[in-house]
mmCIF file of C-alpha atoms and ligand atoms in Angstrom:
data_model
loop_
_atom_site.group_PDB
_atom_site.id
_atom_site.type_symbol
_atom_site.label_atom_id
_atom_site.label_comp_id
_atom_site.label_asym_id
_atom_site.label_seq_id
_atom_site.Cartn_x
_atom_site.Cartn_y
_atom_site.Cartn_z
ATOM 1 C CA MET A 194 5.256 -30.575 27.785
ATOM 2 C CA SER A 195 7.649 -29.918 29.838
ATOM 3 C CA GLU A 196 11.221 -28.943 29.693
ATOM 4 C CA PRO A 197 14.345 -31.969 29.357
ATOM 5 C CA LEU A 198 15.188 -32.375 32.835
ATOM 6 C CA GLY A 199 18.788 -31.357 32.141
ATOM 7 C CA ARG A 200 17.830 -27.733 30.933
ATOM 8 C CA GLU A 201 17.755 -26.418 34.388
ATOM 9 C CA ALA A 202 21.154 -26.995 35.549
ATOM 10 C CA GLY A 203 22.550 -24.107 35.799
ATOM 11 C CA THR A 204 19.655 -22.809 38.550
ATOM 12 C CA GLY A 205 21.005 -23.253 41.770
ATOM 13 C CA MET A 206 20.322 -26.893 42.705
ATOM 14 C CA ALA A 207 22.091 -29.563 41.577
ATOM 15 C CA PRO A 208 21.790 -31.364 38.081
ATOM 16 C CA LYS A 209 18.522 -33.259 37.221
ATOM 17 C CA GLU A 210 18.833 -36.882 36.094
ATOM 18 C CA SER A 211 17.660 -37.340 32.679
ATOM 19 C CA ARG A 212 19.057 -41.157 31.220
ATOM 20 C CA LEU A 213 16.544 -43.538 31.322
ATOM 21 C CA ALA A 214 16.927 -47.292 30.446
ATOM 22 C CA VAL A 215 14.501 -49.847 29.809
ATOM 23 C CA VAL A 216 14.568 -52.930 29.962
ATOM 24 C CA GLY A 217 11.609 -55.159 27.857
ATOM 25 C CA ALA A 218 10.375 -53.679 25.353
ATOM 26 C CA GLY A 219 6.421 -55.202 25.873
ATOM 27 C CA SER A 220 3.071 -53.869 26.096
ATOM 28 C CA MET A 221 4.908 -51.784 28.990
ATOM 29 C CA GLY A 222 8.414 -51.331 28.309
ATOM 30 C CA ALA A 223 7.620 -49.379 24.827
ATOM 31 C CA GLN A 224 5.356 -47.208 25.997
ATOM 32 C CA ILE A 225 7.553 -46.275 29.545
ATOM 33 C CA ALA A 226 9.954 -45.647 27.253
ATOM 34 C CA GLN A 227 8.003 -43.347 24.679
ATOM 35 C CA GLN A 228 6.919 -41.579 27.765
ATOM 36 C CA ALA A 229 9.740 -40.190 28.757
ATOM 37 C CA ALA A 230 11.068 -39.168 25.460
ATOM 38 C CA LEU A 231 8.099 -36.877 25.220
ATOM 39 C CA HIS A 232 8.536 -35.034 27.929
ATOM 40 C CA GLY A 233 12.486 -34.658 27.147
ATOM 41 C CA LEU A 234 14.519 -38.162 28.556
ATOM 42 C CA GLU A 235 16.976 -39.458 26.658
ATOM 43 C CA VAL A 236 16.125 -43.222 26.502
ATOM 44 C CA ARG A 237 17.740 -46.564 25.279
ATOM 45 C CA ILE A 238 15.783 -49.463 25.047
ATOM 46 C CA HIS A 239 16.248 -53.090 25.477
ATOM 47 C CA ASP A 240 14.789 -56.868 24.511
ATOM 48 C CA LEU A 241 16.127 -60.462 24.695
ATOM 49 C CA SER A 242 14.165 -60.421 21.377
ATOM 50 C CA HIS A 243 15.568 -57.325 18.408
ATOM 51 C CA GLU A 244 12.079 -57.905 16.860
ATOM 52 C CA GLN A 245 10.091 -57.239 19.847
ATOM 53 C CA LEU A 246 12.606 -54.585 20.195
ATOM 54 C CA ARG A 247 11.129 -53.511 16.294
ATOM 55 C CA ARG A 248 7.233 -53.698 17.108
ATOM 56 C CA GLY A 249 7.145 -51.916 20.104
ATOM 57 C CA LEU A 250 8.747 -49.064 18.516
ATOM 58 C CA GLU A 251 6.670 -48.748 15.562
ATOM 59 C CA ALA A 252 3.665 -49.215 18.047
ATOM 60 C CA ASN A 253 5.169 -46.080 19.634
ATOM 61 C CA ARG A 254 5.187 -44.711 16.404
ATOM 62 C CA SER A 255 1.820 -45.625 15.282
ATOM 63 C CA TRP A 256 0.500 -44.171 19.278
ATOM 64 C CA LEU A 257 2.274 -40.851 17.794
ATOM 65 C CA ARG A 258 1.557 -40.417 14.625
ATOM 66 C CA ARG A 259 -2.493 -41.186 15.706
ATOM 67 C CA ARG A 260 -2.053 -38.101 18.438
ATOM 68 C CA VAL A 261 -0.612 -36.133 15.833
ATOM 69 C CA GLU A 262 -3.261 -36.619 12.986
ATOM 70 C CA ARG A 263 -5.740 -35.812 15.852
ATOM 71 C CA GLY A 264 -3.671 -32.076 16.629
ATOM 72 C CA ARG A 265 -2.485 -32.979 20.138
ATOM 73 C CA LEU A 266 1.020 -32.846 19.132
ATOM 74 C CA PRO A 267 3.213 -31.319 16.367
ATOM 75 C CA ALA A 268 4.304 -33.788 14.229
ATOM 76 C CA GLU A 269 7.760 -32.420 14.798
ATOM 77 C CA GLU A 270 8.407 -33.310 18.546
ATOM 78 C CA MET A 271 6.078 -36.392 17.109
ATOM 79 C CA GLU A 272 9.717 -37.045 15.416
ATOM 80 C CA ALA A 273 12.477 -35.239 18.543
ATOM 81 C CA ALA A 274 10.564 -37.841 21.009
ATOM 82 C CA LEU A 275 10.163 -40.961 18.515
ATOM 83 C CA ALA A 276 14.723 -39.933 18.244
ATOM 84 C CA ARG A 277 14.702 -40.123 22.087
ATOM 85 C CA VAL A 278 13.866 -43.556 21.939
ATOM 86 C CA ARG A 279 17.333 -45.485 20.507
ATOM 87 C CA PRO A 280 17.380 -49.389 21.137
ATOM 88 C CA ALA A 281 19.807 -51.227 22.386
ATOM 89 C CA VAL A 282 20.563 -54.519 20.982
ATOM 90 C CA GLY A 283 22.399 -55.165 24.235
ATOM 91 C CA LEU A 284 21.976 -54.850 27.687
ATOM 92 C CA ALA A 285 25.335 -53.436 28.667
ATOM 93 C CA GLU A 286 25.015 -50.891 26.275
ATOM 94 C CA ALA A 287 21.716 -49.953 27.217
ATOM 95 C CA VAL A 288 22.383 -48.810 30.223
ATOM 96 C CA SER A 289 25.531 -48.000 31.035
ATOM 97 C CA ASP A 290 25.256 -44.347 32.061
ATOM 98 C CA ALA A 291 21.844 -44.963 33.062
ATOM 99 C CA ASP A 292 20.491 -42.240 35.577
ATOM 100 C CA LEU A 293 17.700 -44.607 36.442
ATOM 101 C CA VAL A 294 16.944 -48.409 35.094
ATOM 102 C CA ILE A 295 13.178 -49.681 34.695
ATOM 103 C CA GLU A 296 12.904 -53.217 34.004
ATOM 104 C CA ALA A 297 10.192 -54.512 32.202
ATOM 105 C CA VAL A 298 10.413 -57.866 30.875
ATOM 106 C CA VAL A 299 8.303 -60.695 31.617
ATOM 107 C CA GLU A 300 6.578 -61.391 34.946
ATOM 108 C CA ASP A 301 8.452 -64.255 36.313
ATOM 109 C CA LEU A 302 10.740 -63.912 39.812
ATOM 110 C CA GLU A 303 13.968 -65.762 38.321
ATOM 111 C CA VAL A 304 14.113 -64.431 35.181
ATOM 112 C CA LYS A 305 13.948 -60.493 37.625
ATOM 113 C CA ARG A 306 16.912 -61.312 39.377
ATOM 114 C CA SER A 307 18.864 -62.230 37.059
ATOM 115 C CA VAL A 308 18.113 -58.872 35.166
ATOM 116 C CA PHE A 309 18.749 -57.345 38.366
ATOM 117 C CA ALA A 310 21.937 -59.240 38.777
ATOM 118 C CA GLU A 311 23.255 -58.125 35.996
ATOM 119 C CA LEU A 312 22.223 -54.369 36.321
ATOM 120 C CA GLY A 313 23.983 -54.703 39.610
ATOM 121 C CA ARG A 314 27.927 -55.323 36.830
ATOM 122 C CA LEU A 315 26.655 -53.322 34.305
ATOM 123 C CA ALA A 316 25.015 -50.216 35.105
ATOM 124 C CA PRO A 317 26.768 -47.336 36.517
ATOM 125 C CA GLU A 318 27.161 -47.157 41.036
ATOM 126 C CA PRO A 319 25.076 -44.871 41.432
ATOM 127 C CA ALA A 320 21.817 -45.482 39.022
ATOM 128 C CA VAL A 321 18.237 -46.707 40.648
ATOM 129 C CA LEU A 322 16.761 -49.990 40.222
ATOM 130 C CA ALA A 323 13.099 -50.222 39.650
ATOM 131 C CA SER A 324 10.929 -52.545 38.559
ATOM 132 C CA ASN A 325 7.547 -52.147 36.998
ATOM 133 C CA SER A 326 6.497 -55.956 38.748
ATOM 134 C CA SER A 327 3.069 -55.272 38.977
ATOM 135 C CA THR A 328 2.803 -58.130 41.740
ATOM 136 C CA ILE A 329 6.960 -58.470 42.252
ATOM 137 C CA GLY A 330 8.092 -56.248 45.109
ATOM 138 C CA VAL A 331 11.845 -54.782 44.852
ATOM 139 C CA SER A 332 12.569 -56.931 48.593
ATOM 140 C CA ARG A 333 12.570 -60.987 45.940
ATOM 141 C CA LEU A 334 15.198 -58.450 43.619
ATOM 142 C CA ALA A 335 16.730 -55.941 44.469
ATOM 143 C CA ASP A 336 19.649 -58.601 46.411
ATOM 144 C CA ALA A 337 20.357 -60.153 42.932
ATOM 145 C CA SER A 338 21.407 -56.427 42.227
ATOM 146 C CA GLY A 339 24.154 -55.725 45.021
ATOM 147 C CA ARG A 340 23.050 -52.406 45.646
ATOM 148 C CA PRO A 341 19.678 -52.741 47.559
ATOM 149 C CA ASP A 342 19.983 -49.080 48.539
ATOM 150 C CA ARG A 343 19.123 -48.313 45.033
ATOM 151 C CA CYS A 344 16.121 -50.526 44.484
ATOM 152 C CA CYS A 345 12.030 -49.825 44.571
ATOM 153 C CA ASN A 346 8.762 -50.944 41.927
ATOM 154 C CA MET A 347 7.873 -48.113 39.641
ATOM 155 C CA HIS A 348 4.852 -49.526 38.802
ATOM 156 C CA PHE A 349 2.914 -48.204 35.273
ATOM 157 C CA PHE A 350 -0.420 -49.098 34.343
ATOM 158 C CA TYR A 351 -1.240 -49.517 30.997
ATOM 159 C CA PRO A 352 -0.599 -48.583 28.602
ATOM 160 C CA PRO A 353 1.407 -46.470 29.899
ATOM 161 C CA LEU A 354 1.314 -43.519 27.203
ATOM 162 C CA VAL A 355 -2.010 -42.317 28.822
ATOM 163 C CA MET A 356 -2.203 -44.342 32.217
ATOM 164 C CA ASP A 357 -0.860 -41.001 34.366
ATOM 165 C CA LEU A 358 0.399 -43.324 37.898
ATOM 166 C CA VAL A 359 2.864 -44.873 38.596
ATOM 167 C CA GLU A 360 3.603 -46.342 42.682
ATOM 168 C CA VAL A 361 7.112 -46.195 44.090
ATOM 169 C CA VAL A 362 7.213 -48.446 46.081
ATOM 170 C CA LYS A 363 9.779 -48.893 49.104
ATOM 171 C CA GLY A 364 10.896 -52.196 50.111
ATOM 172 C CA PRO A 365 12.715 -52.482 53.449
ATOM 173 C CA ALA A 366 16.331 -52.187 52.315
ATOM 174 C CA THR A 367 15.331 -49.069 50.032
ATOM 175 C CA SER A 368 17.556 -45.911 50.939
ATOM 176 C CA GLU A 369 15.183 -42.165 51.804
ATOM 177 C CA ARG A 370 17.325 -40.719 48.119
ATOM 178 C CA THR A 371 16.383 -43.303 45.547
ATOM 179 C CA VAL A 372 12.856 -43.248 46.756
ATOM 180 C CA GLU A 373 13.172 -39.336 46.135
ATOM 181 C CA ARG A 374 15.153 -39.668 43.192
ATOM 182 C CA ALA A 375 12.223 -41.596 41.727
ATOM 183 C CA LEU A 376 9.804 -39.751 42.210
ATOM 184 C CA ALA A 377 11.229 -36.857 40.376
ATOM 185 C CA PHE A 378 11.641 -39.622 37.567
ATOM 186 C CA ALA A 379 8.630 -40.430 37.441
ATOM 187 C CA ARG A 380 7.696 -36.411 37.399
ATOM 188 C CA ALA A 381 10.146 -35.446 34.995
ATOM 189 C CA MET A 382 8.252 -38.469 32.758
ATOM 190 C CA GLY A 383 4.365 -36.663 33.717
ATOM 191 C CA ARG A 384 3.374 -39.010 35.577
ATOM 192 C CA THR A 385 1.532 -39.128 38.778
ATOM 193 C CA PRO A 386 3.987 -40.847 42.046
ATOM 194 C CA VAL A 387 2.278 -42.108 44.378
ATOM 195 C CA LEU A 388 4.379 -43.251 47.414
ATOM 196 C CA LEU A 389 3.775 -46.527 49.358
ATOM 197 C CA ARG A 390 6.505 -46.350 52.494
ATOM 198 C CA ARG A 391 6.233 -49.674 52.502
ATOM 199 C CA GLU A 392 6.139 -53.499 50.476
ATOM 200 C CA ILE A 393 2.657 -54.582 50.406
ATOM 201 C CA ASP A 394 0.689 -57.417 47.992
ATOM 202 C CA GLY A 395 -1.215 -55.604 44.823
ATOM 203 C CA PHE A 396 0.400 -51.977 46.250
ATOM 204 C CA ILE A 397 -3.038 -49.750 46.656
ATOM 205 C CA VAL A 398 -4.194 -49.523 43.468
ATOM 206 C CA ASN A 399 -5.292 -53.324 42.837
ATOM 207 C CA ARG A 400 -5.079 -54.428 46.715
ATOM 208 C CA ILE A 401 -8.338 -51.650 46.207
ATOM 209 C CA LEU A 402 -9.198 -52.725 42.509
ATOM 210 C CA HIS A 403 -8.885 -56.656 44.007
ATOM 211 C CA MET A 404 -11.615 -56.315 47.782
ATOM 212 C CA ALA A 405 -13.770 -54.698 44.998
ATOM 213 C CA THR A 406 -14.357 -56.862 42.329
ATOM 214 C CA GLN A 407 -14.072 -59.619 44.970
ATOM 215 C CA GLU A 408 -17.204 -58.372 46.544
ATOM 216 C CA ALA A 409 -19.015 -57.479 43.297
ATOM 217 C CA TYR A 410 -18.776 -60.807 42.876
ATOM 218 C CA ARG A 411 -19.659 -62.092 45.924
ATOM 219 C CA LEU A 412 -23.036 -59.977 45.558
ATOM 220 C CA LEU A 413 -23.295 -61.741 42.365
ATOM 221 C CA ASP A 414 -22.597 -65.417 43.474
ATOM 222 C CA ALA A 415 -25.695 -64.613 46.370
ATOM 223 C CA GLY A 416 -28.181 -63.267 44.236
ATOM 224 C CA VAL A 417 -28.750 -60.100 44.988
ATOM 225 C CA ALA A 418 -28.406 -58.247 41.660
ATOM 226 C CA SER A 419 -26.941 -59.461 38.176
ATOM 227 C CA PHE A 420 -23.789 -58.580 37.003
ATOM 228 C CA GLN A 421 -24.936 -55.960 34.452
ATOM 229 C CA ASP A 422 -26.990 -54.396 37.375
ATOM 230 C CA ILE A 423 -24.113 -54.742 39.431
ATOM 231 C CA ASP A 424 -21.471 -52.869 37.119
ATOM 232 C CA LEU A 425 -24.946 -49.867 36.299
ATOM 233 C CA ALA A 426 -24.664 -49.462 39.751
ATOM 234 C CA VAL A 427 -20.817 -49.541 39.997
ATOM 235 C CA GLU A 428 -20.592 -47.185 36.683
ATOM 236 C CA LYS A 429 -23.974 -44.937 37.732
ATOM 237 C CA GLY A 430 -23.349 -44.814 41.386
ATOM 238 C CA LEU A 431 -19.168 -44.205 41.877
ATOM 239 C CA GLY A 432 -18.248 -42.824 38.822
ATOM 240 C CA TRP A 433 -16.271 -46.124 37.437
ATOM 241 C CA PRO A 434 -15.637 -46.248 33.549
ATOM 242 C CA LEU A 435 -16.199 -49.695 33.113
ATOM 243 C CA GLY A 436 -18.237 -51.702 36.022
ATOM 244 C CA PRO A 437 -15.703 -54.496 37.616
ATOM 245 C CA PHE A 438 -17.918 -57.488 35.045
ATOM 246 C CA ARG A 439 -17.438 -55.155 32.104
ATOM 247 C CA LEU A 440 -13.548 -54.654 32.904
ATOM 248 C CA GLY A 441 -13.211 -58.090 33.385
ATOM 249 C CA ASP A 442 -14.728 -58.153 29.886
ATOM 250 C CA LEU A 443 -11.718 -56.384 28.691
ATOM 251 C CA THR A 444 -8.878 -57.917 30.736
ATOM 252 C CA GLY A 445 -9.631 -60.784 29.516
ATOM 253 C CA LEU A 446 -11.337 -63.162 32.992
ATOM 254 C CA ASP A 447 -8.515 -65.738 33.467
ATOM 255 C CA VAL A 448 -5.920 -62.948 33.659
ATOM 256 C CA THR A 449 -8.619 -61.474 36.812
ATOM 257 C CA TYR A 450 -9.276 -65.284 37.429
ATOM 258 C CA ASN A 451 -5.122 -66.226 37.682
ATOM 259 C CA ALA A 452 -3.818 -62.194 39.670
ATOM 260 C CA ARG A 453 -6.945 -63.958 42.402
ATOM 261 C CA LEU A 454 -5.672 -67.528 42.369
ATOM 262 C CA GLN A 455 -1.843 -65.664 43.424
ATOM 263 C CA MET A 456 -3.576 -62.942 45.717
ATOM 264 C CA TYR A 457 -4.960 -65.998 47.121
ATOM 265 C CA ARG A 458 -2.390 -67.735 47.760
ATOM 266 C CA THR A 459 0.232 -65.114 48.104
ATOM 267 C CA THR A 460 -1.531 -63.690 51.906
ATOM 268 C CA GLY A 461 -3.618 -67.334 52.469
ATOM 269 C CA ASP A 462 -6.387 -64.904 52.890
ATOM 270 C CA PRO A 463 -9.820 -65.831 52.145
ATOM 271 C CA ARG A 464 -10.808 -62.557 50.786
ATOM 272 C CA TYR A 465 -8.853 -62.601 47.114
ATOM 273 C CA ARG A 466 -10.403 -66.782 46.938
ATOM 274 C CA PRO A 467 -11.371 -66.372 43.859
ATOM 275 C CA SER A 468 -15.383 -66.520 43.085
ATOM 276 C CA PRO A 469 -17.463 -69.617 41.293
ATOM 277 C CA ALA A 470 -19.190 -67.681 38.754
ATOM 278 C CA LEU A 471 -15.746 -66.544 37.374
ATOM 279 C CA GLU A 472 -14.057 -70.148 37.960
ATOM 280 C CA ALA A 473 -16.918 -71.084 35.720
ATOM 281 C CA LYS A 474 -16.306 -68.734 32.903
ATOM 282 C CA VAL A 475 -13.069 -70.188 33.263
ATOM 283 C CA ARG A 476 -13.464 -73.838 32.713
ATOM 284 C CA ALA A 477 -16.237 -72.226 29.974
ATOM 285 C CA GLY A 478 -13.566 -70.342 27.754
ATOM 286 C CA GLU A 479 -15.005 -67.689 27.944
ATOM 287 C CA LEU A 480 -12.759 -65.006 28.538
ATOM 288 C CA GLY A 481 -13.849 -61.626 27.620
ATOM 289 C CA ARG A 482 -13.515 -59.315 24.449
ATOM 290 C CA LYS A 483 -10.752 -62.207 23.369
ATOM 291 C CA THR A 484 -13.167 -65.276 22.928
ATOM 292 C CA GLY A 485 -16.471 -62.815 21.703
ATOM 293 C CA LYS A 486 -18.009 -63.233 24.731
ATOM 294 C CA GLY A 487 -17.422 -63.569 28.436
ATOM 295 C CA TRP A 488 -20.378 -62.538 30.760
ATOM 296 C CA TYR A 489 -21.216 -60.171 27.656
ATOM 297 C CA GLU A 490 -21.573 -60.992 24.365
ATOM 298 C CA TYR A 491 -19.370 -59.393 21.784
ATOM 299 C CA GLN A 492 -19.745 -60.686 17.660
ATOM 300 C CA ARG A 493 -20.647 -57.041 17.206
ATOM 301 C CA GLN A 494 -20.374 -54.739 19.124
ATOM 302 C CA GLU A 495 -19.348 -54.493 22.861
ATOM 303 C CA SER A 496 -24.500 -55.685 22.859
HETATM 304 N N1 LIG B 772 0.464 -55.157 30.867
HETATM 305 C C1 LIG B 772 -0.141 -54.533 31.835
HETATM 306 O O1 LIG B 772 -1.325 -54.042 31.863
HETATM 307 C C2 LIG B 772 0.773 -54.323 32.697
HETATM 308 C C3 LIG B 772 0.722 -53.297 33.605
HETATM 309 C C4 LIG B 772 2.042 -52.673 35.289
HETATM 310 C C5 LIG B 772 2.761 -53.535 35.970
HETATM 311 N N2 LIG B 772 2.898 -55.073 34.350
HETATM 312 C C6 LIG B 772 4.162 -55.325 34.806
HETATM 313 O O2 LIG B 772 5.507 -54.876 33.641
HETATM 314 C C7 LIG B 772 6.474 -56.062 33.329
HETATM 315 C C8 LIG B 772 6.192 -56.003 31.644
HETATM 316 O O3 LIG B 772 4.535 -56.924 30.982
HETATM 317 P P1 LIG B 772 4.212 -56.353 29.406
HETATM 318 O O4 LIG B 772 2.935 -57.084 29.433
HETATM 319 O O5 LIG B 772 5.319 -55.486 29.485
HETATM 320 O O6 LIG B 772 4.469 -57.597 29.344
HETATM 321 P P2 LIG B 772 5.010 -57.832 28.385
HETATM 322 O O7 LIG B 772 5.242 -59.912 27.492
HETATM 323 O O8 LIG B 772 4.107 -57.395 26.910
HETATM 324 O O9 LIG B 772 6.682 -58.031 27.370
HETATM 325 C C9 LIG B 772 7.455 -59.014 28.298
HETATM 326 C C10 LIG B 772 9.128 -58.456 27.158
HETATM 327 O O10 LIG B 772 10.263 -58.665 28.049
HETATM 328 C C11 LIG B 772 10.854 -59.459 27.313
HETATM 329 N N3 LIG B 772 12.071 -60.021 28.040
HETATM 330 C C12 LIG B 772 12.004 -61.356 28.790
HETATM 331 N N4 LIG B 772 12.737 -61.800 29.015
HETATM 332 C C13 LIG B 772 14.123 -60.961 28.826
HETATM 333 C C14 LIG B 772 15.012 -60.222 28.844
HETATM 334 N N5 LIG B 772 16.405 -61.215 30.053
HETATM 335 N N6 LIG B 772 16.066 -59.155 29.500
HETATM 336 C C15 LIG B 772 15.339 -57.998 28.409
HETATM 337 N N7 LIG B 772 13.813 -58.504 28.199
HETATM 338 C C16 LIG B 772 13.170 -59.240 28.036
HETATM 339 C C17 LIG B 772 10.040 -60.567 25.916
HETATM 340 O O11 LIG B 772 11.284 -60.195 25.301
HETATM 341 C C18 LIG B 772 8.964 -59.002 26.249
HETATM 342 O O12 LIG B 772 8.870 -58.188 25.079
HETATM 343 C C19 LIG B 772 5.629 -57.126 34.451
HETATM 344 O O13 LIG B 772 6.235 -56.880 35.202
HETATM 345 C C20 LIG B 772 4.480 -57.014 34.119
HETATM 346 O O14 LIG B 772 4.266 -57.460 35.654
HETATM 347 C C21 LIG B 772 2.571 -54.611 33.291
#
């Protein structure tokens, strides 16, 4: 476990930043907060829904308890890490002394813009404002904050307590200093950042995943191989833990379909057009694990 950032003051370098605020305590926000706290950062977290805030923190306790049971985290570290994530009923209280704010609210442009406008008013003037959005580039949010040079994307992956990657995206107005601070924060949270020097739809990972998945569907639609054999080929030949069809069943085929559609509409690029086979699955309500059937059947365990 790395040292808390604040303890490194006195090394001759500027004291590092260690106060994080997270807005939105859903699937992503709660775990982002907890990941930072595991690495010694002080975190405030806020959600419009008090019930969701409570549930998010409770879910974090379950995750950490499992680590303790497996001998991967000392019990006292668990309590200390949980205590470092402090819930805040109001947004002002959550962000009043933050060095970095990570926005992880619902994927809705207008909601995010209104949160960025509030953050511009309520967060300390030097604070960096980062969005965890998967699809909304910071250029569409930054102007609402009144401090576009201090805004960027910090895109974490689900589940943030496990997935060791953060895509930091420099928007057209983002300053170099903001990029450096976001990268340093990601590292301080025990995560590996990569930098996109230019904002693009889908960032890096989803862009590559989308294209690889699209190619898999193209092979299926053309009758080149069965979906089972395409999965096997990708798993054994490329070393992916799950082939594209197994992965789609896990994520939800409706989610996969909507992501394609969104990319297709945003870019107008025919390469992103959703496959007819995928569309048929969605129309049939065969959405993957959550409906018991997608590409595979899940009555008992995965077939
Ligand atoms: N789920 C994923 O796999 C994933 C992965 C990477 C990035 N993301 C991105 O993370 C963000 C959050 O996704 P999620 O899956 O955690 O969503 P979620 O629906 O689980 O959580 C969103 C939370 O935001 C809260 N909220 C809504 N409006 C708010 C406001 N104005 N102020 C404070 N809280 C508000 C909701 O109450 C909810 O608890 C989205 O932008 C999404 O694109 C999601």
